[in-house]
Short mmCIF file of C-alpha atoms and ligand atoms in Angstrom, two decimals:
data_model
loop_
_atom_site.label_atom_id
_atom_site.label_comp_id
_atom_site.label_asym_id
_atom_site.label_seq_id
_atom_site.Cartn_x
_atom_site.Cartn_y
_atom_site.Cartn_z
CA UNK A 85 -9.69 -7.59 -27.57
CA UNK A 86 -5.84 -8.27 -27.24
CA UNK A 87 -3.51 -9.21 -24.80
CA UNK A 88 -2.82 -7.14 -22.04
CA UNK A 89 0.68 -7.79 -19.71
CA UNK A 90 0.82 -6.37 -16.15
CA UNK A 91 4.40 -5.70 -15.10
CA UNK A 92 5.82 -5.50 -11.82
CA UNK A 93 2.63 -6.75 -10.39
CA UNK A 94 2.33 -7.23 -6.72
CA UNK A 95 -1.76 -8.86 -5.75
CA UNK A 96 -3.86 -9.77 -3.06
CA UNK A 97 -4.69 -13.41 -3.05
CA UNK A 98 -7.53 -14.86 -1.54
CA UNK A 99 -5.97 -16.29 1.10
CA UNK A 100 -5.32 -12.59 2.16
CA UNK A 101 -1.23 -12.59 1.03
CA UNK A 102 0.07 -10.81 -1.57
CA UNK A 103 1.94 -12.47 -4.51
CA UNK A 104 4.01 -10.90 -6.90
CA UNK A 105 5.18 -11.03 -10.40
CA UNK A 106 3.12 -10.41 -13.98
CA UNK A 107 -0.08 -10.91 -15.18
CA UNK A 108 -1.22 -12.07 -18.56
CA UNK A 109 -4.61 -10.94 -19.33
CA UNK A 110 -6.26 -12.36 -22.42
CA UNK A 111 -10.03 -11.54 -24.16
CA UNK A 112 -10.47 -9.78 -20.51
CA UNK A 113 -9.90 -13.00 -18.05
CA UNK A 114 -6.58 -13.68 -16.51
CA UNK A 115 -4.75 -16.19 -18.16
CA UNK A 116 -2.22 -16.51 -15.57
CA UNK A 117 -0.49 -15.03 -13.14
CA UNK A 118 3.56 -15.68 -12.82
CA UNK A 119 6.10 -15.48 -10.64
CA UNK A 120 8.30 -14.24 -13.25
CA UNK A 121 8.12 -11.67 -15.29
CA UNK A 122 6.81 -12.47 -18.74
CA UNK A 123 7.09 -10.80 -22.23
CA UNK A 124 5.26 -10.94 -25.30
CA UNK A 125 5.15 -9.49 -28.41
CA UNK A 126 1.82 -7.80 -28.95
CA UNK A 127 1.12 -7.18 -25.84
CA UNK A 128 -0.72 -3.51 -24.26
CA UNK A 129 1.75 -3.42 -20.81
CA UNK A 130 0.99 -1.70 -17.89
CA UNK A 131 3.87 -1.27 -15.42
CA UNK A 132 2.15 -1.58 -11.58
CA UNK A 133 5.61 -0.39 -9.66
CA UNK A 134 4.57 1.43 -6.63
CA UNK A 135 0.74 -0.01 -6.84
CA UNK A 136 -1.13 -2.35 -4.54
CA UNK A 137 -3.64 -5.40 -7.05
CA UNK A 138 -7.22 -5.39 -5.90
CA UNK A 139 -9.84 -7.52 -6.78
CA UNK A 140 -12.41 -4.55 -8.01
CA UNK A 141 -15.03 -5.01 -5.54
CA UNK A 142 -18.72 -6.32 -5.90
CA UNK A 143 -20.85 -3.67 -4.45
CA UNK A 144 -24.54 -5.86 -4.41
CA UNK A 145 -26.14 -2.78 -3.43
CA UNK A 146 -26.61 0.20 -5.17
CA UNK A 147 -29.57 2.76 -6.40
CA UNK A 148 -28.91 4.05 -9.67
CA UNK A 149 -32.16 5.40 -10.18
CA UNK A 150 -32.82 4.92 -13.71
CA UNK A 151 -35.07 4.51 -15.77
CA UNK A 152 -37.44 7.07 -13.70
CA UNK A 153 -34.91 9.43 -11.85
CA UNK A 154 -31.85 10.03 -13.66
CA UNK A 155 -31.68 13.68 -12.35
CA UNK A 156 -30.66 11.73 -9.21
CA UNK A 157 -27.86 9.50 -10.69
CA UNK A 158 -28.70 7.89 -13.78
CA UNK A 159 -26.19 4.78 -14.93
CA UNK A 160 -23.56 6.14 -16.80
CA UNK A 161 -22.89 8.66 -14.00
CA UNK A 162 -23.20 6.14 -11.22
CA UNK A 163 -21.28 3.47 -12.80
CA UNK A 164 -18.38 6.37 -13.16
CA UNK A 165 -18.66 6.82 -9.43
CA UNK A 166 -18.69 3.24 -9.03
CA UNK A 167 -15.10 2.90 -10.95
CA UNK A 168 -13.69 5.83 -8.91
CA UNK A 169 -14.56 3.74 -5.63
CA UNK A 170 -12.95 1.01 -7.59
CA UNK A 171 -16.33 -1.00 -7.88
CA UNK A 172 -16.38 -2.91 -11.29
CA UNK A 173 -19.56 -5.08 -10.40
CA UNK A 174 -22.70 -3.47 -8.87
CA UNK A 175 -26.33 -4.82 -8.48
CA UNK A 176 -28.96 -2.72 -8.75
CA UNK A 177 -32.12 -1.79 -6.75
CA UNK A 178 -35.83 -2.42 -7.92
CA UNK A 179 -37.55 0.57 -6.06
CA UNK A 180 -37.45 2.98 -9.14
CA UNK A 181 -40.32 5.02 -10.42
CA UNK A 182 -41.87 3.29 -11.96
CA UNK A 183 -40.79 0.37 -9.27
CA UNK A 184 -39.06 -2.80 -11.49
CA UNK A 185 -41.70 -5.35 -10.48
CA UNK A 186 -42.57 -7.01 -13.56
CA UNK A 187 -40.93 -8.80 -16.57
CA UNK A 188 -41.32 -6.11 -19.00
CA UNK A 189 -39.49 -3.31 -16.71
CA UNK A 190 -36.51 -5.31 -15.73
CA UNK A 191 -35.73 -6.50 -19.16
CA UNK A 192 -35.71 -2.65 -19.95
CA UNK A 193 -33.91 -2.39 -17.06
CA UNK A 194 -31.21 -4.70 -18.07
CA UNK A 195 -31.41 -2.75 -22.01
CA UNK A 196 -30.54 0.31 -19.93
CA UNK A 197 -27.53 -1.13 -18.65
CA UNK A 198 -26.02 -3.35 -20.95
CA UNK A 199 -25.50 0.46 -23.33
CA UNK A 200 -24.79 2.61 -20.33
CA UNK A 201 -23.21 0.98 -17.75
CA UNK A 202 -18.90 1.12 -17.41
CA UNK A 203 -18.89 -1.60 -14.77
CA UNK A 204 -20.13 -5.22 -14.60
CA UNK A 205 -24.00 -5.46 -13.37
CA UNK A 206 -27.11 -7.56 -12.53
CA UNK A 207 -29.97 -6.33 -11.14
CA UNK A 208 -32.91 -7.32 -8.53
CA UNK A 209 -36.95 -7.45 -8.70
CA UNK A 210 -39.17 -5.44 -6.80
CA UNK A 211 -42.00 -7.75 -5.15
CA UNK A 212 -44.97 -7.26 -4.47
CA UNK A 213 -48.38 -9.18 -3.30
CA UNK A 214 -48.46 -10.73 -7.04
CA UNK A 215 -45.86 -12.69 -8.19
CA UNK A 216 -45.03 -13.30 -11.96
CA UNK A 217 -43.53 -16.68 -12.43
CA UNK A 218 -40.66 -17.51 -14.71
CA UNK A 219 -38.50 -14.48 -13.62
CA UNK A 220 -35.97 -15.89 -10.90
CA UNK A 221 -33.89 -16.91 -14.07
CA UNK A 222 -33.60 -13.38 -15.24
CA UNK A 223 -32.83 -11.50 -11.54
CA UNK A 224 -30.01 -11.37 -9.37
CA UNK A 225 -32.65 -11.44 -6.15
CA UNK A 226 -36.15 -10.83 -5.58
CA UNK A 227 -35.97 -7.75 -3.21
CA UNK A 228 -38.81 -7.67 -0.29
CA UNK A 229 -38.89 -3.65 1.19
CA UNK A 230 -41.12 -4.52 4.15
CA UNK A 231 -41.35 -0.58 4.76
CA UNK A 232 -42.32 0.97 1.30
CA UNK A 233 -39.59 2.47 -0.62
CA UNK A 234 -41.43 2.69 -3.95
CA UNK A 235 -44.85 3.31 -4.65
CA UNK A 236 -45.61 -0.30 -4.07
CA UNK A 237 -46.98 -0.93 -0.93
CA UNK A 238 -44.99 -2.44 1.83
CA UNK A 239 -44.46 -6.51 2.63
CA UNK A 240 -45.69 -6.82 6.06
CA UNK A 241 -47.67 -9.75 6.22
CA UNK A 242 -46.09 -13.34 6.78
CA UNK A 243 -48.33 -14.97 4.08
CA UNK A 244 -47.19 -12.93 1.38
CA UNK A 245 -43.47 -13.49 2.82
CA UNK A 246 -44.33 -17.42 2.14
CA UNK A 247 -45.39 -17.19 -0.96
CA UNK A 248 -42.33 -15.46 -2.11
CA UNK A 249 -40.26 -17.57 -0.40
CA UNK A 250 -41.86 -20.50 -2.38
CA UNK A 251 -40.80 -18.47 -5.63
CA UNK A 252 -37.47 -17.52 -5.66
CA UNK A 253 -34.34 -19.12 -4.73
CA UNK A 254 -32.37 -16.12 -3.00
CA UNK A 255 -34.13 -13.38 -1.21
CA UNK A 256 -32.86 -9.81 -0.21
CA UNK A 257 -34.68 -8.27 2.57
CA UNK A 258 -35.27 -4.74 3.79
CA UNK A 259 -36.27 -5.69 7.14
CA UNK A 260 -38.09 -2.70 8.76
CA UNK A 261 -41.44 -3.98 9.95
CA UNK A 262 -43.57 -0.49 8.66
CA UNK A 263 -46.35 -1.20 10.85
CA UNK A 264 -44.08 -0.22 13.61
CA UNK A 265 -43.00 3.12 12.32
CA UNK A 266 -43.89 6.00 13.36
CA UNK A 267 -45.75 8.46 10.67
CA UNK A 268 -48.04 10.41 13.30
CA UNK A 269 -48.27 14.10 13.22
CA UNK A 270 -46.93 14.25 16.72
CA UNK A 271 -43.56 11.86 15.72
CA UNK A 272 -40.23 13.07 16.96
CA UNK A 273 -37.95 15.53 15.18
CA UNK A 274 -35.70 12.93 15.39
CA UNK A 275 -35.18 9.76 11.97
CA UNK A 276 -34.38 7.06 14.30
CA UNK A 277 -36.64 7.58 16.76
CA UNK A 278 -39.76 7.37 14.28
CA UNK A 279 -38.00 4.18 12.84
CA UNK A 280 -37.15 2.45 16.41
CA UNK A 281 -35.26 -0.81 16.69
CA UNK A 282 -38.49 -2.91 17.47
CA UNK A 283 -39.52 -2.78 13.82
CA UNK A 284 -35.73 -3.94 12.59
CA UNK A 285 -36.72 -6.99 15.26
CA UNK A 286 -40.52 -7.28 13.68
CA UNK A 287 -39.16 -7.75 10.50
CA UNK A 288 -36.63 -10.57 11.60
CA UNK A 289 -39.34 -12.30 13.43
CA UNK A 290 -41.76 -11.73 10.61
CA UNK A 291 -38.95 -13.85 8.68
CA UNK A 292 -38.49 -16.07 10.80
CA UNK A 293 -41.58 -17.40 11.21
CA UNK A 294 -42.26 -17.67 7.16
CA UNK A 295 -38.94 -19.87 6.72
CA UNK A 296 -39.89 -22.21 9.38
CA UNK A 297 -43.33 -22.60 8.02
CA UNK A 298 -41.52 -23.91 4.77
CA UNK A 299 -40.81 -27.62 4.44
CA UNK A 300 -36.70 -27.37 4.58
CA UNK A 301 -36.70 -28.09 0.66
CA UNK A 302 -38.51 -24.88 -0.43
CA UNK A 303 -36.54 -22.50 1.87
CA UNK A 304 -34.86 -19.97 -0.03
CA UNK A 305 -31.20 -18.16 0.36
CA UNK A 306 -32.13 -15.06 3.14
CA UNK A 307 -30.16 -12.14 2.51
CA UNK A 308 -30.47 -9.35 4.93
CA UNK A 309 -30.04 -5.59 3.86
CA UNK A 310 -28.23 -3.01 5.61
CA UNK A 311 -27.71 -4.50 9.05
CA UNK A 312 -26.47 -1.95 11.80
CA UNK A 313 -27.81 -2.81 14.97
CA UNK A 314 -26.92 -5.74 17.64
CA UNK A 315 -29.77 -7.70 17.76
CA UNK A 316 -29.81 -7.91 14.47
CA UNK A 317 -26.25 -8.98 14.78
CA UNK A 318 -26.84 -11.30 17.46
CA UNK A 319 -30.06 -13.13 15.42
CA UNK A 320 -28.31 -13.50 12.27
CA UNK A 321 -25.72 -15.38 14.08
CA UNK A 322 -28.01 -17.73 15.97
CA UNK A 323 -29.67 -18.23 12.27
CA UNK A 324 -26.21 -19.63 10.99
CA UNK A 325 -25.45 -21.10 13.70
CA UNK A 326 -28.89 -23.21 13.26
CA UNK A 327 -28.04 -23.71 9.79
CA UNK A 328 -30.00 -21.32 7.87
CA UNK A 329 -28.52 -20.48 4.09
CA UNK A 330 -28.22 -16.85 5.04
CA UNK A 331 -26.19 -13.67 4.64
CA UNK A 332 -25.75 -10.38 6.39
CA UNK A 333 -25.17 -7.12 4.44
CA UNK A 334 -23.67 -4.03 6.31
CA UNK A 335 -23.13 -0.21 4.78
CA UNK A 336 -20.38 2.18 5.10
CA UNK A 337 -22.89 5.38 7.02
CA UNK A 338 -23.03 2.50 9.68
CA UNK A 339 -19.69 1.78 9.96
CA UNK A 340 -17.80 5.23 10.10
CA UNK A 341 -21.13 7.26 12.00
CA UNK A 342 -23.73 7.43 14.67
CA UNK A 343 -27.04 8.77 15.44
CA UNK A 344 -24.83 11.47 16.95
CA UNK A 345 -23.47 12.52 13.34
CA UNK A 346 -27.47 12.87 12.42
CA UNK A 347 -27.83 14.48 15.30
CA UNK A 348 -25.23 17.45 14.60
CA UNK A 349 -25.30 17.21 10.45
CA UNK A 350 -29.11 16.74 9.88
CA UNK A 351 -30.70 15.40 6.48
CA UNK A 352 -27.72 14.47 5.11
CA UNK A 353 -27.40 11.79 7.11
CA UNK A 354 -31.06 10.42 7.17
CA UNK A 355 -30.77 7.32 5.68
CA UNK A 356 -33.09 3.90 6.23
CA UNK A 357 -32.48 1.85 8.16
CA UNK A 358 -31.60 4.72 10.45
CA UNK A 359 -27.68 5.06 11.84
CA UNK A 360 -27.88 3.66 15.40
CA UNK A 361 -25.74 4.34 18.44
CA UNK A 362 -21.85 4.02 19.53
CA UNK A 363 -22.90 0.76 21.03
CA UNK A 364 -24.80 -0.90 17.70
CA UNK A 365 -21.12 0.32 15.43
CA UNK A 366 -19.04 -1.47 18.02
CA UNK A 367 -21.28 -4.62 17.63
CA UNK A 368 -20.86 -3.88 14.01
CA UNK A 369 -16.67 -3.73 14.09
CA UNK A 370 -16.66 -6.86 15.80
CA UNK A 371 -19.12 -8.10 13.48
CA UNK A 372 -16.75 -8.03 10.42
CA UNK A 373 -14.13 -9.82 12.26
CA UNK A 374 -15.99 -13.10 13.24
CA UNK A 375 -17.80 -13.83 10.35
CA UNK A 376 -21.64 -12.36 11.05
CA UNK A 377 -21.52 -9.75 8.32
CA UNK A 378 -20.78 -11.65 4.95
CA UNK A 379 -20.06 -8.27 2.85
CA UNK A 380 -20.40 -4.08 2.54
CA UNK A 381 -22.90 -2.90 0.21
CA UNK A 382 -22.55 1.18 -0.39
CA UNK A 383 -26.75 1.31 -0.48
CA UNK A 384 -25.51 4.20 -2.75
CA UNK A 385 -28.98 6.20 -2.61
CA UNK A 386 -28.01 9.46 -4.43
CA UNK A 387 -30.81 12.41 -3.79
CA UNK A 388 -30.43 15.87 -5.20
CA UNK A 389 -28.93 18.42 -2.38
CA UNK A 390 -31.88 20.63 -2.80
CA UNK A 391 -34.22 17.55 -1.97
CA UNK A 392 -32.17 17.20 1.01
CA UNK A 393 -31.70 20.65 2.21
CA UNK A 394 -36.07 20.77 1.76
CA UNK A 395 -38.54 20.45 4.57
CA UNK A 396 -38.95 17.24 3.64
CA UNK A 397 -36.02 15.42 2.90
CA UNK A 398 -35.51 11.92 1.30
CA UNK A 399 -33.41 9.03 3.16
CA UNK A 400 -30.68 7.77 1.37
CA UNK A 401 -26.65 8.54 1.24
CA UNK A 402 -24.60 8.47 -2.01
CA UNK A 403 -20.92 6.96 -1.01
CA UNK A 404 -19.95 4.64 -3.51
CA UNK A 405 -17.09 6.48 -5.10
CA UNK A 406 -14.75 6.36 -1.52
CA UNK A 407 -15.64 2.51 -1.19
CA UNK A 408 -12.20 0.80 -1.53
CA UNK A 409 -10.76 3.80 0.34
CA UNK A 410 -13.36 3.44 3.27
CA UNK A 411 -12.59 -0.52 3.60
CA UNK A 412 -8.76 0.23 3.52
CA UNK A 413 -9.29 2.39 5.92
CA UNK A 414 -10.83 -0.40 8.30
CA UNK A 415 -7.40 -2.41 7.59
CA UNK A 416 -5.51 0.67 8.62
CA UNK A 417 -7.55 0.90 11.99
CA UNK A 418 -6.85 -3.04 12.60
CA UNK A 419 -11.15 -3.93 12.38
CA UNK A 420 -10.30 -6.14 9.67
CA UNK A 421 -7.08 -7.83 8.40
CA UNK A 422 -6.60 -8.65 4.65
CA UNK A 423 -8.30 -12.12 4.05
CA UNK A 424 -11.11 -10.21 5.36
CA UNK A 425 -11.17 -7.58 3.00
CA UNK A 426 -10.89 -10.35 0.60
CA UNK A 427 -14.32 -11.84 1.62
CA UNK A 428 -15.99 -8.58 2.36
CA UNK A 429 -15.07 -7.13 -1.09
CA UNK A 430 -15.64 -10.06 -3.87
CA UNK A 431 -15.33 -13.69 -2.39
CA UNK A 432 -19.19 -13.65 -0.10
CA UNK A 433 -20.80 -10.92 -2.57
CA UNK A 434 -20.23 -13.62 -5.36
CA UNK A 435 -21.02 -16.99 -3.60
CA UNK A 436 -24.52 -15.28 -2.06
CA UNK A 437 -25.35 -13.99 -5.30
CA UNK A 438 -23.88 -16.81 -7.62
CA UNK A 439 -21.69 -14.35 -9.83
CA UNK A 440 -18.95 -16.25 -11.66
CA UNK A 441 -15.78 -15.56 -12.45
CA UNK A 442 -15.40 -12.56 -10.42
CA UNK A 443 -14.47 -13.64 -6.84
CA UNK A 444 -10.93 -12.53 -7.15
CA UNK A 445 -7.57 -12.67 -8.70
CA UNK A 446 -7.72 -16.24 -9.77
CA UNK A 447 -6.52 -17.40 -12.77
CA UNK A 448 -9.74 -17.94 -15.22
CA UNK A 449 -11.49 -15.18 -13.31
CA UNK A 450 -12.12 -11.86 -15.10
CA UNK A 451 -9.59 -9.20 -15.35
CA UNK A 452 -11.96 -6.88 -12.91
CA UNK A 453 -8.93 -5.28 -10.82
CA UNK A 454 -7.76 -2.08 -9.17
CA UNK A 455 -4.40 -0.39 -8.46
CA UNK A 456 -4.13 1.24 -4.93
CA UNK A 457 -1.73 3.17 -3.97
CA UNK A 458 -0.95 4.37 -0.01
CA UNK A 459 -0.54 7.75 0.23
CA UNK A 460 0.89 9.98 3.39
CA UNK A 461 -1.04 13.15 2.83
CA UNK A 462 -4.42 13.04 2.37
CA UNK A 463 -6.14 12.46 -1.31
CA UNK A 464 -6.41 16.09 -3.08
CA UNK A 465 -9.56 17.04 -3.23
CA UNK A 466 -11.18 15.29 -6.28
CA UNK A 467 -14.60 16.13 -8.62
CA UNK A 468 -17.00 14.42 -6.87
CA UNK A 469 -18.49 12.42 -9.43
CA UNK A 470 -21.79 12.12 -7.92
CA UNK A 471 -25.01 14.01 -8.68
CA UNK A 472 -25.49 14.42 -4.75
CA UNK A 473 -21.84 16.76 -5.04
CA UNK A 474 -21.50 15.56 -1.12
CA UNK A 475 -18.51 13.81 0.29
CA UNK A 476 -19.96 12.69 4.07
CA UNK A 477 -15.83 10.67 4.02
CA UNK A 478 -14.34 14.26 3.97
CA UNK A 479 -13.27 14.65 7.64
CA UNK A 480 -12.01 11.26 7.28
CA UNK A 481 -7.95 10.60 6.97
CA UNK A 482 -8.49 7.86 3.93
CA UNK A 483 -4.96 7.32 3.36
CA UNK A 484 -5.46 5.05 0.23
CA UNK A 485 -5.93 5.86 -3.60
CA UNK A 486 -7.56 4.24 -6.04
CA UNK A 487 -5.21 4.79 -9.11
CA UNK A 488 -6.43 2.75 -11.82
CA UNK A 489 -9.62 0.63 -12.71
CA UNK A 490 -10.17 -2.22 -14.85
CA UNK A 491 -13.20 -3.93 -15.99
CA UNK A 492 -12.48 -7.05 -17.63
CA UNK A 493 -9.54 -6.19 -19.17
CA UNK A 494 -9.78 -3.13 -20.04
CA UNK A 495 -8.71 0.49 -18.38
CA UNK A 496 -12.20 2.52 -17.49
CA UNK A 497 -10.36 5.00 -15.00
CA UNK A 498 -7.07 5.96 -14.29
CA UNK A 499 -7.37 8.04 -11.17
CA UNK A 500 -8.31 11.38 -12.83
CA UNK A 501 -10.34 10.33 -16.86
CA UNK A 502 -12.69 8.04 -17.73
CA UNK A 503 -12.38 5.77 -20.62
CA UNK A 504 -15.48 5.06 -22.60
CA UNK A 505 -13.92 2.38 -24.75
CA UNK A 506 -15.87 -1.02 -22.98
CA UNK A 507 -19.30 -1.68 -21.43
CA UNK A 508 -19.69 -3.59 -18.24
CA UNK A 509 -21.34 -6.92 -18.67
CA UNK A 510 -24.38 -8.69 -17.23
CA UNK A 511 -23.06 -11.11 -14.61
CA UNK A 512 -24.45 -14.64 -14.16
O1 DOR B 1802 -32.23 5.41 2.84
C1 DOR B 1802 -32.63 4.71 1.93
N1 DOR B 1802 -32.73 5.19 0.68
N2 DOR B 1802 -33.03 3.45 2.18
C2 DOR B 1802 -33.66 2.69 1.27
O2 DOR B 1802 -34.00 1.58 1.56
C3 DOR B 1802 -33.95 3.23 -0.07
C4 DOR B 1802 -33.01 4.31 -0.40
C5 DOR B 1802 -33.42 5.12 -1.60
O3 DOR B 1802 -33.80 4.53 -2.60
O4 DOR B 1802 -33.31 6.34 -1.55
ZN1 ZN B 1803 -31.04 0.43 -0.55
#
């Protein structure tokens, strides 16, 4: 791996301004960014006039189904996706089929995607009521679903949730309490009224009460999944404010639609934790701005169309290839200003889940990065590179490109192709 000069560079720093100059990129880190503009011999350039630098985002949560479902997704596919939503670090979900619970089936996880996957990756364990030690070295996260996702049973009671606790160091929760969902015969028509709000606020409690049972020394890092609605919100807060080593995670379905969009569109939009009201995405905006959501996760949960078009459809929406696009967006709109898409993208994705190197353009860091460009009319209509074939962003006026992606160096995408030459790497 050579040197690699970008030209005419102008980057977002993380202090939310943009610098500009060149930057020398060596064995796939930056080596330094100048003022100046710098030459040198054997160089690969790449002229950025007319671009925006990103930081390729971290997206910590993504489902790409394989080993198990690959008709769904699979890696390679989903890690293209991934570079087209100019994502060059993802983790990866547990609940496959077979679920990754054990040892043995995340190191063949991790095989999988050190050969297949274009962008950088780690992934997270499934748990479940028996816990193998010696594995919080090897994971990202253990991953509680307290409503069942795999065919592993569901983590409901607050015993179990202590004894994981006591195990691993950082924590991801799916907090839907399952004993309060509603699987009658008689439910409503209706996702998110079988899946009310009161089991969102069993789960917390459920949570709640296993970290305080925990002497303050064996409390682990609380991450919570998919957050959309405000008491969530407003307990997440009161846990910082308290003190608690926690983070919130929010999605982009919550962000851009409500239970009215499910209402009208149907099955495409069936996704768990359900998409709440007007109120809950307003509690959500301001959420980004003050600090109570740490970062976006896609919860990129591809499904094949016909699945979803069936009687009985799956939850779960595939949007990770408009990511970059979709937080631009939120800059355009004035929810978030620049240092914010800073932390929301890379900085709090890498601190909660202690990935190195990769929390922006720093010199030192890796060479993860993403030209933008703004654009007046709206993007042409592109391949979706998903399995799923759907585009929910469609009706959306995403006025930003992603032009160019590189992982570590080295050029995976460049708006239209996809460059096999480099695999993503495991991060630590
Ligand atoms: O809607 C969802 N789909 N929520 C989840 O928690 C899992 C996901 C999936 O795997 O399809
Ligand atoms: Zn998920």
């Amino acid at each position: 791996m050579g040197n690699l000069i970008i030209k005419n560079a102008y980057w977002l720093t993380p202090q939310g301004s943009f610098d500009q100059g060149s930057i020398l990129i060596s064995e796939g880190k930056i080596v330094s960014l100048n003022k100046t503009q710098i030459k040198l011999a054997d160089a690969e350039v790449h002229d950025a006039s007319g671009y925006m630098i990103l930081p390729g985002a971290i997206d910590p949560h993504v489902h790409f189904r394989e080993p198990g479902q690959k008709y769904k997704e699979g890696i390679d596919n989903g890690s293209k996706a991934a570079l087209a939503g100019g994502v060059t670090t993802v983790i990866d979900m547990p609940n496959n089929n077979p679920p990754c619970s054990t040892l043995r089936r995340i190191m063949q996880k991790k095989k999988l995607f050190s050969h297949k996957s274009h962008v950088n990756w780690g992934v997270m364990l499934h748990t479940s009521s028996r816990i193998e030690k010696n594995l919080a070295d090897k994971i990202i996260s253990a991953k509680v679903y307290m409503a069942k996702s795999s065919r592993l049973p569901a983590i409901t009671d607050v015993k179990t949730i202590i004894r994981i606790m006591r195990n691993f160091p950082v924590i991801s929760f799916h907090a839907e309490d399952e004993s309060l969902l509603d699987i009658s015969p008689q439910r409503s028509p209706l996702h998110h009224e079988n899946r009310p709000r009161q089991a969102v606020i069993s789960a917390l409690n459920k949570i709640e009460q296993a970290f305080n049972s925990l002497p303050e020394k064996d409390r682990p890092r609380i991450v919570i999944c998919h957050m959309n609605t405000t008491e969530e919100m407003a307990w997440i807060k009161k846990k910082k404010t308290e003190g608690w080593d926690i983070f919130g995670e929010t999605c982009p379905h919550y962000l851009f639609f409500t239970q009215d969009d499910y209402i009208a569109g149907g099955a495409v939009f069936q996704v768990n934790p359900p998409i709440r009201t007007r109120e809950d995405q307003k509690a959500l905006h301001r959420s980004l701005g003050d600090g109570t959501i740490d970062f976006i996760g896609t919860d990129h949960a591809p499904h094949a169309s016909a699945e979803k078009a069936s009687a009985k459809p799956p939850s779960g929406i595939a949007s990770i290839e408009w990511l970059l696009p979709q937080i631009l967006y939120l800059i355009d709109k004035n929810i978030i200003n620049w240092k914010k898409f800073h932390e929301l993208t890379v900085a709090n994705a890498a601190r909660c889940y202690g990935i190195a190197l990769r929390n922006g353009i720093i010199e030192g860091n890796y060479a993860d990065l993403v030209f933008v460009k703004r654009v007046e009319q709206k993007d042409k209509i592109r391949k979706i590179q998903s399995k799923t074939g759907i585009n929910l962003y469609e009706k959306f006026d995403f006025k930003w490109r992603v032009c160019r992606t590189f992982v570590n160096g080295i050029l995976k995408y460049d708006g239209k192709k996809y460059f096999e030459k480099g695999k993503g790497k495991e991060v630590k």
